[in-house]
Amino acid sequence: MNQIENNVKKILAQIPDDVEIIAAAKSKTANDVLSAIEFGIKIVGENYVQESLKKIEKIGNKTKWHFIGHLQSNKVKYVVPVFDMIETVDSIKLAKIIDKISKRNEKIMPILIEINSGRESQKFGIFPENAEEFIREISLFQNIKIFGLMTMGPFAGDPEKARSYFIETKKIFDKISAKNIPNVEMKFLSMGMSNTYKIAIEEGANLVRIGTKIFGAR
Ligand SMILES: *Cc1c(COP(=O)(O)O)cnc(C)c1O
């Protein structure tokens, strides 16, 4: 059994049925990704546009593709046609461009809103207190559809330190869900990485983004 097979099977056996794994594949090869898909991965996450386009060209629709990196406006035109979801919408300007390019592609782009749950100035994302107003504003765009929230949480040595940030993001998720905002369907909560995904699932994540624990160190 190769390492990726071993890792994927182990993680799939651990997680509840209603949680989906995103294999975070930055810096990994198309063959690594194909291996993960072969053993049960259904969603692949990519951070970098150039890198991902090459892999998508080779692998195509054998998996769903989620964009999980910081997206620059001038790269949106490459991402919209080939990705199934953009998880990192963090500004009105970016949402507006995604909407425009999606219209041109006759597509309604599924997106998540990135929440800066640690309120760290060096991180991307909407601060928790601004989330509802932000979501109301971009819910008016016709060619994007909001399907939930994504958060990174602070990079901390101790995985337990991430828990409070996951709890806070889940609270926003529930609050927005309860408001029944038109064109907003709070279905996905994307939180947790290799060292924190178990905690994230305990706190309500139904998408977890796992790189190292599937593919090994980068
Ligand atoms: C790389 C990455 C991950 C996965 O990180 P690991 O610690 O390797 O599991 C998850 N989310 C995002 C946004 C990433 O860039």
PDB file of C-alpha atoms and ligand atoms in Angstrom:
ATOM      1  CA  MET A   1       0.000   0.000   0.000  1.00  0.00           C
ATOM      2  CA  ASN A   2       1.470   3.383  -0.848  1.00  0.00           C
ATOM      3  CA  GLN A   3       1.573   6.187   1.698  1.00  0.00           C
ATOM      4  CA  ILE A   4      -1.208   8.265   0.131  1.00  0.00           C
ATOM      5  CA  GLU A   5      -3.510   5.239  -0.015  1.00  0.00           C
ATOM      6  CA  ASN A   6      -2.740   4.446   3.596  1.00  0.00           C
ATOM      7  CA  ASN A   7      -3.353   8.037   4.714  1.00  0.00           C
ATOM      8  CA  VAL A   8      -6.580   8.541   2.784  1.00  0.00           C
ATOM      9  CA  LYS A   9      -8.076   5.286   4.007  1.00  0.00           C
ATOM     10  CA  LYS A  10      -7.151   6.065   7.594  1.00  0.00           C
ATOM     11  CA  ILE A  11      -8.712   9.524   7.531  1.00  0.00           C
ATOM     12  CA  LEU A  12     -11.845   8.363   5.681  1.00  0.00           C
ATOM     13  CA  ALA A  13     -12.358   5.698   8.334  1.00  0.00           C
ATOM     14  CA  GLN A  14     -12.097   8.290  11.102  1.00  0.00           C
ATOM     15  CA  ILE A  15     -14.436  11.002   9.945  1.00  0.00           C
ATOM     16  CA  PRO A  16     -18.244  11.010  10.125  1.00  0.00           C
ATOM     17  CA  ASP A  17     -20.205  10.375   6.909  1.00  0.00           C
ATOM     18  CA  ASP A  18     -21.486  13.928   6.684  1.00  0.00           C
ATOM     19  CA  VAL A  19     -17.988  15.431   6.638  1.00  0.00           C
ATOM     20  CA  GLU A  20     -16.089  15.734   3.362  1.00  0.00           C
ATOM     21  CA  ILE A  21     -12.338  15.886   2.946  1.00  0.00           C
ATOM     22  CA  ILE A  22     -10.674  18.414   0.702  1.00  0.00           C
ATOM     23  CA  ALA A  23      -7.216  17.130  -0.224  1.00  0.00           C
ATOM     24  CA  ALA A  24      -5.059  20.270  -0.088  1.00  0.00           C
ATOM     25  CA  ALA A  25      -2.650  19.568  -2.931  1.00  0.00           C
ATOM     26  CA  LYS A  26      -0.391  22.610  -3.180  1.00  0.00           C
ATOM     27  CA  SER A  27       3.134  21.676  -4.336  1.00  0.00           C
ATOM     28  CA  LYS A  28       2.024  18.079  -4.993  1.00  0.00           C
ATOM     29  CA  THR A  29       2.017  16.454  -8.444  1.00  0.00           C
ATOM     30  CA  ALA A  30      -0.885  15.391 -10.628  1.00  0.00           C
ATOM     31  CA  ASN A  31       0.082  11.783  -9.926  1.00  0.00           C
ATOM     32  CA  ASP A  32      -0.150  12.372  -6.163  1.00  0.00           C
ATOM     33  CA  VAL A  33      -3.602  13.863  -6.674  1.00  0.00           C
ATOM     34  CA  LEU A  34      -4.701  10.985  -8.910  1.00  0.00           C
ATOM     35  CA  SER A  35      -3.580   8.570  -6.244  1.00  0.00           C
ATOM     36  CA  ALA A  36      -5.654  10.345  -3.583  1.00  0.00           C
ATOM     37  CA  ILE A  37      -8.671  10.285  -5.914  1.00  0.00           C
ATOM     38  CA  GLU A  38      -8.213   6.591  -6.579  1.00  0.00           C
ATOM     39  CA  PHE A  39      -8.511   5.839  -2.871  1.00  0.00           C
ATOM     40  CA  GLY A  40     -11.590   7.922  -2.203  1.00  0.00           C
ATOM     41  CA  ILE A  41     -10.875  11.656  -2.264  1.00  0.00           C
ATOM     42  CA  LYS A  42     -13.688  13.542  -4.024  1.00  0.00           C
ATOM     43  CA  ILE A  43     -12.592  17.163  -3.600  1.00  0.00           C
ATOM     44  CA  VAL A  44      -9.144  18.636  -4.239  1.00  0.00           C
ATOM     45  CA  GLY A  45      -8.117  22.057  -2.897  1.00  0.00           C
ATOM     46  CA  GLU A  46      -5.619  24.250  -4.719  1.00  0.00           C
ATOM     47  CA  ASN A  47      -3.928  27.506  -3.655  1.00  0.00           C
ATOM     48  CA  TYR A  48      -2.021  28.644  -6.708  1.00  0.00           C
ATOM     49  CA  VAL A  49      -3.588  29.352 -10.081  1.00  0.00           C
ATOM     50  CA  GLN A  50      -0.735  28.405 -12.444  1.00  0.00           C
ATOM     51  CA  GLU A  51       0.023  25.210 -10.560  1.00  0.00           C
ATOM     52  CA  SER A  52      -3.598  24.158 -10.386  1.00  0.00           C
ATOM     53  CA  LEU A  53      -4.380  24.727 -14.067  1.00  0.00           C
ATOM     54  CA  LYS A  54      -1.781  22.165 -15.097  1.00  0.00           C
ATOM     55  CA  LYS A  55      -3.204  19.584 -12.728  1.00  0.00           C
ATOM     56  CA  ILE A  56      -6.780  20.327 -13.726  1.00  0.00           C
ATOM     57  CA  GLU A  57      -5.846  19.897 -17.370  1.00  0.00           C
ATOM     58  CA  LYS A  58      -4.539  16.398 -16.604  1.00  0.00           C
ATOM     59  CA  ILE A  59      -7.156  15.274 -14.116  1.00  0.00           C
ATOM     60  CA  GLY A  60     -10.282  17.146 -15.158  1.00  0.00           C
ATOM     61  CA  ASN A  61     -13.576  16.092 -13.662  1.00  0.00           C
ATOM     62  CA  LYS A  62     -12.342  12.976 -11.876  1.00  0.00           C
ATOM     63  CA  THR A  63     -12.639  15.179  -8.787  1.00  0.00           C
ATOM     64  CA  LYS A  64     -14.231  18.451  -7.730  1.00  0.00           C
ATOM     65  CA  TRP A  65     -11.851  21.421  -7.428  1.00  0.00           C
ATOM     66  CA  HIS A  66     -12.019  23.999  -4.660  1.00  0.00           C
ATOM     67  CA  PHE A  67      -9.905  27.140  -4.751  1.00  0.00           C
ATOM     68  CA  ILE A  68      -8.570  27.617  -1.194  1.00  0.00           C
ATOM     69  CA  GLY A  69      -5.743  30.123  -1.649  1.00  0.00           C
ATOM     70  CA  HIS A  70      -5.819  33.889  -1.680  1.00  0.00           C
ATOM     71  CA  LEU A  71      -7.319  34.881  -5.026  1.00  0.00           C
ATOM     72  CA  GLN A  72      -6.065  37.947  -6.851  1.00  0.00           C
ATOM     73  CA  SER A  73      -8.546  39.801  -9.026  1.00  0.00           C
ATOM     74  CA  ASN A  74      -6.486  39.415 -12.181  1.00  0.00           C
ATOM     75  CA  LYS A  75      -6.519  35.604 -11.813  1.00  0.00           C
ATOM     76  CA  VAL A  76     -10.279  35.222 -11.464  1.00  0.00           C
ATOM     77  CA  LYS A  77     -10.705  34.673 -15.198  1.00  0.00           C
ATOM     78  CA  TYR A  78      -8.644  31.473 -14.981  1.00  0.00           C
ATOM     79  CA  VAL A  79     -10.327  30.156 -11.862  1.00  0.00           C
ATOM     80  CA  VAL A  80     -14.020  30.632 -12.606  1.00  0.00           C
ATOM     81  CA  PRO A  81     -14.248  28.352 -15.666  1.00  0.00           C
ATOM     82  CA  VAL A  82     -12.555  25.325 -14.067  1.00  0.00           C
ATOM     83  CA  PHE A  83     -13.178  25.402 -10.313  1.00  0.00           C
ATOM     84  CA  ASP A  84     -16.315  24.085  -8.612  1.00  0.00           C
ATOM     85  CA  MET A  85     -16.044  26.392  -5.612  1.00  0.00           C
ATOM     86  CA  ILE A  86     -14.040  29.411  -4.473  1.00  0.00           C
ATOM     87  CA  GLU A  87     -13.652  29.197  -0.691  1.00  0.00           C
ATOM     88  CA  THR A  88     -11.774  32.423  -0.105  1.00  0.00           C
ATOM     89  CA  VAL A  89     -13.987  35.362  -1.022  1.00  0.00           C
ATOM     90  CA  ASP A  90     -12.884  38.166   1.259  1.00  0.00           C
ATOM     91  CA  SER A  91     -13.719  41.474  -0.410  1.00  0.00           C
ATOM     92  CA  ILE A  92     -16.538  43.167  -2.290  1.00  0.00           C
ATOM     93  CA  LYS A  93     -14.121  43.921  -5.092  1.00  0.00           C
ATOM     94  CA  LEU A  94     -13.245  40.229  -5.519  1.00  0.00           C
ATOM     95  CA  ALA A  95     -16.905  39.169  -5.345  1.00  0.00           C
ATOM     96  CA  LYS A  96     -17.797  41.717  -7.997  1.00  0.00           C
ATOM     97  CA  ILE A  97     -15.131  40.414 -10.385  1.00  0.00           C
ATOM     98  CA  ILE A  98     -16.107  36.779  -9.779  1.00  0.00           C
ATOM     99  CA  ASP A  99     -19.695  37.764 -10.544  1.00  0.00           C
ATOM    100  CA  LYS A 100     -18.733  39.526 -13.759  1.00  0.00           C
ATOM    101  CA  ILE A 101     -16.507  36.714 -15.042  1.00  0.00           C
ATOM    102  CA  SER A 102     -19.094  34.102 -14.058  1.00  0.00           C
ATOM    103  CA  LYS A 103     -21.741  35.951 -16.038  1.00  0.00           C
ATOM    104  CA  ARG A 104     -19.433  35.912 -19.037  1.00  0.00           C
ATOM    105  CA  ASN A 105     -19.002  32.142 -18.549  1.00  0.00           C
ATOM    106  CA  GLU A 106     -22.766  31.632 -18.120  1.00  0.00           C
ATOM    107  CA  LYS A 107     -22.056  30.124 -14.726  1.00  0.00           C
ATOM    108  CA  ILE A 108     -23.266  30.645 -11.192  1.00  0.00           C
ATOM    109  CA  MET A 109     -20.124  30.317  -9.103  1.00  0.00           C
ATOM    110  CA  PRO A 110     -20.471  28.620  -5.702  1.00  0.00           C
ATOM    111  CA  ILE A 111     -18.443  30.486  -3.084  1.00  0.00           C
ATOM    112  CA  LEU A 112     -17.639  30.476   0.619  1.00  0.00           C
ATOM    113  CA  ILE A 113     -16.842  33.579   2.612  1.00  0.00           C
ATOM    114  CA  GLU A 114     -13.450  33.537   4.326  1.00  0.00           C
ATOM    115  CA  ILE A 115     -13.707  34.583   7.946  1.00  0.00           C
ATOM    116  CA  ASN A 116     -10.648  35.974   9.723  1.00  0.00           C
ATOM    117  CA  SER A 117     -11.649  34.339  12.977  1.00  0.00           C
ATOM    118  CA  GLY A 118      -8.348  35.170  14.666  1.00  0.00           C
ATOM    119  CA  ARG A 119      -8.709  38.848  13.691  1.00  0.00           C
ATOM    120  CA  GLU A 120      -5.088  38.783  12.578  1.00  0.00           C
ATOM    121  CA  SER A 121      -4.055  41.757  10.487  1.00  0.00           C
ATOM    122  CA  GLN A 122      -1.653  39.659   8.418  1.00  0.00           C
ATOM    123  CA  LYS A 123      -4.393  37.189   7.459  1.00  0.00           C
ATOM    124  CA  PHE A 124      -7.078  37.498   4.841  1.00  0.00           C
ATOM    125  CA  GLY A 125     -10.781  37.273   5.542  1.00  0.00           C
ATOM    126  CA  ILE A 126     -13.735  39.192   6.873  1.00  0.00           C
ATOM    127  CA  PHE A 127     -13.762  39.963  10.583  1.00  0.00           C
ATOM    128  CA  PRO A 128     -16.562  38.117  12.418  1.00  0.00           C
ATOM    129  CA  GLU A 129     -18.411  41.306  13.319  1.00  0.00           C
ATOM    130  CA  ASN A 130     -18.590  42.336   9.648  1.00  0.00           C
ATOM    131  CA  ALA A 131     -19.687  38.993   8.232  1.00  0.00           C
ATOM    132  CA  GLU A 132     -23.438  39.530   8.082  1.00  0.00           C
ATOM    133  CA  GLU A 133     -23.266  42.926   6.415  1.00  0.00           C
ATOM    134  CA  PHE A 134     -20.702  41.605   3.931  1.00  0.00           C
ATOM    135  CA  ILE A 135     -22.822  38.583   3.080  1.00  0.00           C
ATOM    136  CA  ARG A 136     -25.970  40.684   2.631  1.00  0.00           C
ATOM    137  CA  GLU A 137     -24.126  42.942   0.247  1.00  0.00           C
ATOM    138  CA  ILE A 138     -22.653  40.253  -1.986  1.00  0.00           C
ATOM    139  CA  SER A 139     -25.793  38.101  -1.879  1.00  0.00           C
ATOM    140  CA  LEU A 140     -27.180  40.602  -4.366  1.00  0.00           C
ATOM    141  CA  PHE A 141     -24.773  39.482  -7.101  1.00  0.00           C
ATOM    142  CA  GLN A 142     -26.642  37.205  -9.483  1.00  0.00           C
ATOM    143  CA  ASN A 143     -23.823  35.018 -10.770  1.00  0.00           C
ATOM    144  CA  ILE A 144     -22.372  33.960  -7.450  1.00  0.00           C
ATOM    145  CA  LYS A 145     -24.028  31.871  -4.792  1.00  0.00           C
ATOM    146  CA  ILE A 146     -22.915  31.840  -1.157  1.00  0.00           C
ATOM    147  CA  PHE A 147     -22.810  28.322   0.275  1.00  0.00           C
ATOM    148  CA  GLY A 148     -21.173  28.948   3.633  1.00  0.00           C
ATOM    149  CA  LEU A 149     -18.008  29.954   5.436  1.00  0.00           C
ATOM    150  CA  MET A 150     -14.341  29.049   5.501  1.00  0.00           C
ATOM    151  CA  THR A 151     -11.764  29.897   8.148  1.00  0.00           C
ATOM    152  CA  MET A 152      -8.083  29.241   8.628  1.00  0.00           C
ATOM    153  CA  GLY A 153      -7.765  30.065  12.301  1.00  0.00           C
ATOM    154  CA  PRO A 154      -4.412  31.099  13.689  1.00  0.00           C
ATOM    155  CA  PHE A 155      -1.388  28.882  13.082  1.00  0.00           C
ATOM    156  CA  ALA A 156      -0.630  27.747  16.585  1.00  0.00           C
ATOM    157  CA  GLY A 157       1.551  25.015  17.918  1.00  0.00           C
ATOM    158  CA  ASP A 158      -1.189  23.579  20.058  1.00  0.00           C
ATOM    159  CA  PRO A 159      -4.218  22.415  17.987  1.00  0.00           C
ATOM    160  CA  GLU A 160      -6.502  23.068  20.982  1.00  0.00           C
ATOM    161  CA  LYS A 161      -5.762  26.766  20.529  1.00  0.00           C
ATOM    162  CA  ALA A 162      -7.759  26.685  17.291  1.00  0.00           C
ATOM    163  CA  ARG A 163     -10.945  25.506  18.997  1.00  0.00           C
ATOM    164  CA  SER A 164     -12.267  28.903  20.092  1.00  0.00           C
ATOM    165  CA  TYR A 165     -11.865  30.244  16.548  1.00  0.00           C
ATOM    166  CA  PHE A 166     -13.814  27.322  15.123  1.00  0.00           C
ATOM    167  CA  ILE A 167     -16.532  27.878  17.732  1.00  0.00           C
ATOM    168  CA  GLU A 168     -16.753  31.545  16.808  1.00  0.00           C
ATOM    169  CA  THR A 169     -17.007  30.763  13.090  1.00  0.00           C
ATOM    170  CA  LYS A 170     -19.732  28.161  13.732  1.00  0.00           C
ATOM    171  CA  LYS A 171     -21.690  30.808  15.657  1.00  0.00           C
ATOM    172  CA  ILE A 172     -21.583  33.155  12.668  1.00  0.00           C
ATOM    173  CA  PHE A 173     -22.585  30.249  10.436  1.00  0.00           C
ATOM    174  CA  ASP A 174     -25.644  29.502  12.586  1.00  0.00           C
ATOM    175  CA  LYS A 175     -26.568  33.160  12.920  1.00  0.00           C
ATOM    176  CA  ILE A 176     -26.474  33.765   9.160  1.00  0.00           C
ATOM    177  CA  SER A 177     -28.377  30.508   8.534  1.00  0.00           C
ATOM    178  CA  ALA A 178     -31.174  31.683  10.792  1.00  0.00           C
ATOM    179  CA  LYS A 179     -31.576  34.944   8.865  1.00  0.00           C
ATOM    180  CA  ASN A 180     -32.635  33.141   5.666  1.00  0.00           C
ATOM    181  CA  ILE A 181     -31.011  35.684   3.394  1.00  0.00           C
ATOM    182  CA  PRO A 182     -32.089  35.255  -0.259  1.00  0.00           C
ATOM    183  CA  ASN A 183     -29.399  33.673  -2.469  1.00  0.00           C
ATOM    184  CA  VAL A 184     -27.525  32.426   0.627  1.00  0.00           C
ATOM    185  CA  GLU A 185     -27.558  28.740   1.470  1.00  0.00           C
ATOM    186  CA  MET A 186     -25.484  28.006   4.559  1.00  0.00           C
ATOM    187  CA  LYS A 187     -24.532  24.455   3.718  1.00  0.00           C
ATOM    188  CA  PHE A 188     -20.750  24.208   4.105  1.00  0.00           C
ATOM    189  CA  LEU A 189     -18.467  25.122   6.962  1.00  0.00           C
ATOM    190  CA  SER A 190     -14.836  24.639   5.891  1.00  0.00           C
ATOM    191  CA  MET A 191     -12.495  24.543   8.895  1.00  0.00           C
ATOM    192  CA  GLY A 192      -9.538  22.518  10.078  1.00  0.00           C
ATOM    193  CA  MET A 193      -6.299  21.267   8.553  1.00  0.00           C
ATOM    194  CA  SER A 194      -4.013  18.295   9.237  1.00  0.00           C
ATOM    195  CA  ASN A 195      -3.372  19.129  12.868  1.00  0.00           C
ATOM    196  CA  THR A 196      -6.803  20.545  13.706  1.00  0.00           C
ATOM    197  CA  TYR A 197      -9.409  18.729  11.624  1.00  0.00           C
ATOM    198  CA  LYS A 198     -10.637  16.554  14.488  1.00  0.00           C
ATOM    199  CA  ILE A 199     -11.266  19.600  16.639  1.00  0.00           C
ATOM    200  CA  ALA A 200     -12.903  21.395  13.703  1.00  0.00           C
ATOM    201  CA  ILE A 201     -15.298  18.484  13.165  1.00  0.00           C
ATOM    202  CA  GLU A 202     -16.195  18.478  16.861  1.00  0.00           C
ATOM    203  CA  GLU A 203     -17.067  22.159  16.471  1.00  0.00           C
ATOM    204  CA  GLY A 204     -19.242  21.732  13.386  1.00  0.00           C
ATOM    205  CA  ALA A 205     -17.022  21.658  10.286  1.00  0.00           C
ATOM    206  CA  ASN A 206     -18.387  19.588   7.403  1.00  0.00           C
ATOM    207  CA  LEU A 207     -15.481  20.338   5.049  1.00  0.00           C
ATOM    208  CA  VAL A 208     -11.930  19.790   6.289  1.00  0.00           C
ATOM    209  CA  ARG A 209      -8.861  20.738   4.253  1.00  0.00           C
ATOM    210  CA  ILE A 210      -6.075  18.220   4.732  1.00  0.00           C
ATOM    211  CA  GLY A 211      -2.681  18.399   3.021  1.00  0.00           C
ATOM    212  CA  THR A 212       0.238  17.034   5.026  1.00  0.00           C
ATOM    213  CA  LYS A 213      -1.659  14.131   6.558  1.00  0.00           C
ATOM    214  CA  ILE A 214      -2.603  12.908   3.079  1.00  0.00           C
ATOM    215  CA  PHE A 215       0.391  13.738   0.905  1.00  0.00           C
ATOM    216  CA  GLY A 216       3.190  14.028   3.456  1.00  0.00           C
ATOM    217  CA  ALA A 217       5.339  17.075   4.209  1.00  0.00           C
ATOM    218  CA  ARG A 218       5.733  19.805   1.604  1.00  0.00           C
TER     219      ARG A 218
HETATM  220  C1  LIG B   1      -2.186  24.056   2.807  1.00  0.00           C
HETATM  221  C2  LIG B   1      -3.548  24.368   3.284  1.00  0.00           C
HETATM  222  C3  LIG B   1      -4.283  23.456   4.047  1.00  0.00           C
HETATM  223  C4  LIG B   1      -3.745  22.124   4.503  1.00  0.00           C
HETATM  224  O1  LIG B   1      -2.677  22.275   5.396  1.00  0.00           O
HETATM  225  P1  LIG B   1      -2.022  21.002   6.096  1.00  0.00           P
HETATM  226  O2  LIG B   1      -1.534  21.514   7.399  1.00  0.00           O
HETATM  227  O3  LIG B   1      -0.913  20.547   5.207  1.00  0.00           O
HETATM  228  O4  LIG B   1      -3.070  19.979   6.249  1.00  0.00           O
HETATM  229  C5  LIG B   1      -5.572  23.811   4.406  1.00  0.00           C
HETATM  230  N1  LIG B   1      -6.111  24.983   4.057  1.00  0.00           N
HETATM  231  C6  LIG B   1      -5.439  25.886   3.320  1.00  0.00           C
HETATM  232  C7  LIG B   1      -6.100  27.161   2.960  1.00  0.00           C
HETATM  233  C8  LIG B   1      -4.137  25.607   2.919  1.00  0.00           C
HETATM  234  O5  LIG B   1      -3.479  26.518   2.192  1.00  0.00           O
END
